[in-house]
Short mmCIF file of C-alpha atoms in Angstrom, two decimals:
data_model
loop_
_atom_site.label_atom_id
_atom_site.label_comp_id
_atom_site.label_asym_id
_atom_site.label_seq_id
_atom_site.Cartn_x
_atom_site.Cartn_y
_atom_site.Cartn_z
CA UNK N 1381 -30.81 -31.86 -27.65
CA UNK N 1382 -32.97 -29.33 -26.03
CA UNK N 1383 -35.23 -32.48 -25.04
CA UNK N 1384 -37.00 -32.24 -28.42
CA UNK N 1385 -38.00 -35.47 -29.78
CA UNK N 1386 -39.03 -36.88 -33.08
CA UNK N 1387 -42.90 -36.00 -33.01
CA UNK N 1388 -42.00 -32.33 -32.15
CA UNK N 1389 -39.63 -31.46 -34.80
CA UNK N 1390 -42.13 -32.94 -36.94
CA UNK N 1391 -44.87 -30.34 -35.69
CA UNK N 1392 -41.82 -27.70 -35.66
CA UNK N 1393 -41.08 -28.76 -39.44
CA UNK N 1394 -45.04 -28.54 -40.44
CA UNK N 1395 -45.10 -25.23 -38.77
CA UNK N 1396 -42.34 -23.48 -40.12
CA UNK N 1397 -44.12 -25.31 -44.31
CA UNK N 1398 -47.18 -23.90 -43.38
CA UNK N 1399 -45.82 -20.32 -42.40
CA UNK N 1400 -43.11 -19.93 -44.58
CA UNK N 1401 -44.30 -22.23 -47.78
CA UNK N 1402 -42.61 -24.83 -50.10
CA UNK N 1403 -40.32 -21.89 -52.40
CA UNK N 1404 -38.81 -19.98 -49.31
CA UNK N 1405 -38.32 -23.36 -46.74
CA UNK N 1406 -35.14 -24.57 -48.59
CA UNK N 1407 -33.67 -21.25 -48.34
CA UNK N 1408 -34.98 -21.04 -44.89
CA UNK N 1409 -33.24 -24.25 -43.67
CA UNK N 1410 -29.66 -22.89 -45.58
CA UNK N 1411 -29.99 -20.05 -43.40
CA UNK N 1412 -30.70 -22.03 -40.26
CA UNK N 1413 -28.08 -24.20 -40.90
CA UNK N 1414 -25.19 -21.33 -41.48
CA UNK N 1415 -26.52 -19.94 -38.15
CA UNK N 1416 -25.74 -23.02 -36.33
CA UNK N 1417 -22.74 -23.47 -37.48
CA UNK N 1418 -21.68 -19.82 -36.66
CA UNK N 1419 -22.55 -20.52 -33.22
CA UNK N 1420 -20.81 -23.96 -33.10
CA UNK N 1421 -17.79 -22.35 -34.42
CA UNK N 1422 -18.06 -19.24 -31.81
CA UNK N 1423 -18.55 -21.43 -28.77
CA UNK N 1424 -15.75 -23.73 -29.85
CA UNK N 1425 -13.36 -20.63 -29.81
CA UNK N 1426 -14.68 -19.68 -26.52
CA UNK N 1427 -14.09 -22.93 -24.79
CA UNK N 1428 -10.43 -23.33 -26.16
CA UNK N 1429 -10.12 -19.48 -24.86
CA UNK N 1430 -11.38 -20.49 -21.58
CA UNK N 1431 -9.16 -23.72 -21.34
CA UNK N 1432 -6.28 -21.92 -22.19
CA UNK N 1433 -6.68 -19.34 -19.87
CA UNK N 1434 -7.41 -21.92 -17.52
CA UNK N 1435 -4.25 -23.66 -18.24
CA UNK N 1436 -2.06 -20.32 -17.96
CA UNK N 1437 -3.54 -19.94 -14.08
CA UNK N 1438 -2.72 -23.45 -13.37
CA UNK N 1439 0.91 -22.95 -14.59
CA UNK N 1440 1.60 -19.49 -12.85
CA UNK N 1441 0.00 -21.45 -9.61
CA UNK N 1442 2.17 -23.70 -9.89
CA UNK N 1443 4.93 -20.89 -10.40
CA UNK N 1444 3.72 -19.43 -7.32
CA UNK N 1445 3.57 -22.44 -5.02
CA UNK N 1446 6.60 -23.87 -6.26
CA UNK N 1447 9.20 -23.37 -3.60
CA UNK N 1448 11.91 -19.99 -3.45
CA UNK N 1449 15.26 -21.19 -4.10
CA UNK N 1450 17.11 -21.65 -0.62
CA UNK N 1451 20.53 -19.33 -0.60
CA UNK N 1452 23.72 -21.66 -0.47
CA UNK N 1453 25.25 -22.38 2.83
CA UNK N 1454 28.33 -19.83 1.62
CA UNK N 1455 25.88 -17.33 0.62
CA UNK N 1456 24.35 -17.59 4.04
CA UNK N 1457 27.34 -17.32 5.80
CA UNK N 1458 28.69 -14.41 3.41
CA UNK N 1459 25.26 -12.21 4.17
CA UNK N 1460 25.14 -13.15 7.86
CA UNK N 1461 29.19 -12.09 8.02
CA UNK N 1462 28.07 -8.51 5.99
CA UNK N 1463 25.41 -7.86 8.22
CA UNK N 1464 27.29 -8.75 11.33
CA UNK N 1465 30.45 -6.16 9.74
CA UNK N 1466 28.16 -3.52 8.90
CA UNK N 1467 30.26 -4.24 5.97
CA UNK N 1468 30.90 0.14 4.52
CA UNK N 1469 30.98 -1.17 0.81
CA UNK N 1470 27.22 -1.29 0.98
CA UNK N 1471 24.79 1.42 1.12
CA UNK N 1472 21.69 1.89 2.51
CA UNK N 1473 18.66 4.56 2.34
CA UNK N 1474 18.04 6.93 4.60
CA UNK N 1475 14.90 7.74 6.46
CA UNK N 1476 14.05 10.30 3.33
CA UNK N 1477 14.55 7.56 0.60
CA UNK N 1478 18.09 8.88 -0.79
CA UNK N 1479 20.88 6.30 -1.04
CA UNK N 1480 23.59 7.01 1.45
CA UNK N 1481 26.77 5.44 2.23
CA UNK N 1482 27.78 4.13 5.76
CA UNK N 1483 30.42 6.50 8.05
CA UNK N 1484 33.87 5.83 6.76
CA UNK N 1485 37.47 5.73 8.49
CA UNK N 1486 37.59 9.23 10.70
CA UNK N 1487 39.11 12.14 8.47
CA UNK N 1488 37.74 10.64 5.19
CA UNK N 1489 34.47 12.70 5.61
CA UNK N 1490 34.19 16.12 3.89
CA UNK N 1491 36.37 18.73 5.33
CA UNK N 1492 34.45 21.01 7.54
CA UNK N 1493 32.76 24.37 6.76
CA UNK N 1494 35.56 27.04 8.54
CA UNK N 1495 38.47 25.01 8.88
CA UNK N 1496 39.62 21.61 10.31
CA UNK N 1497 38.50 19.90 12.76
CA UNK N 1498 41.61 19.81 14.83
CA UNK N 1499 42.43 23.45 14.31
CA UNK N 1500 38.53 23.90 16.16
CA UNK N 1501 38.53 24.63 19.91
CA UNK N 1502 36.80 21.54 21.14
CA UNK N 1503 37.85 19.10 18.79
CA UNK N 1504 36.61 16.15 20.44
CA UNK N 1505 33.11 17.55 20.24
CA UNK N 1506 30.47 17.44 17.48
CA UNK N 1507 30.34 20.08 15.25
CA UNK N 1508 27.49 22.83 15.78
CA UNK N 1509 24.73 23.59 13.24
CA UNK N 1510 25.72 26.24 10.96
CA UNK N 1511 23.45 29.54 11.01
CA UNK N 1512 21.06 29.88 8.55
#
């Protein structure tokens, strides 16, 4: 420990009698003592903190490189049928981030501002921008 050796904890020990003399070196070597407990006991906790840690990043590793579930064949094939439909039960966002739903049947759109659109001349055409 700390590569001291027999001869120089007896020099240490003659030392510390010398400086600190016979009455005090009892009370001395209590106080030592409680000290190095207090840091055995504080880097204990620290290790088991650091191993547990340690062992919570292995397990959400191996969380992370575990493989996604693969979708079922029918849940493939049900997607892959949707997204080949353009199935109108979904919806989908808009370029400005507000949920909209996919173009219905003709006539089940709003009715339009100033009538019908069959009662318009040019039916067939798109409707013009309304005046601000």
């Amino acid at each position: 420990m700390f590569g001291i050796g027999l001869p120089e904890l007896l020099v240490i020990m003659a030392v510390a009698l010398i400086v600190v003399g016979p009455e005090k070196l009892p009370e001395l070597a209590k106080s030592l003592a409680r000290g190095v407990l207090e840091l055995k006991k504080v880097a204990t906790e620290l290790k088991n903190n650091v191993e547990q840690e340690m062992g919570d990043r292995e397990e959400w590793r191996r969380e992370l490189d575990a493989p996604l579930p693969r979708l079922t064949e029918e849940e493939q094939r049900r997607a892959e049928s949707a997204y080949a439909e353009g199935d109108p039960g979904e919806t989908r966002e808009s370029d400005e981030g507000e949920a909209v739903a996919p173009p219905g049947p003709e006539g089940s759109g709003p009715p339009e501002a100033g009538g019908a659109a069959e009662e318009r001349e040019g039916a067939g055409e798109p409707p013009r921008p309304l005046a601000p």
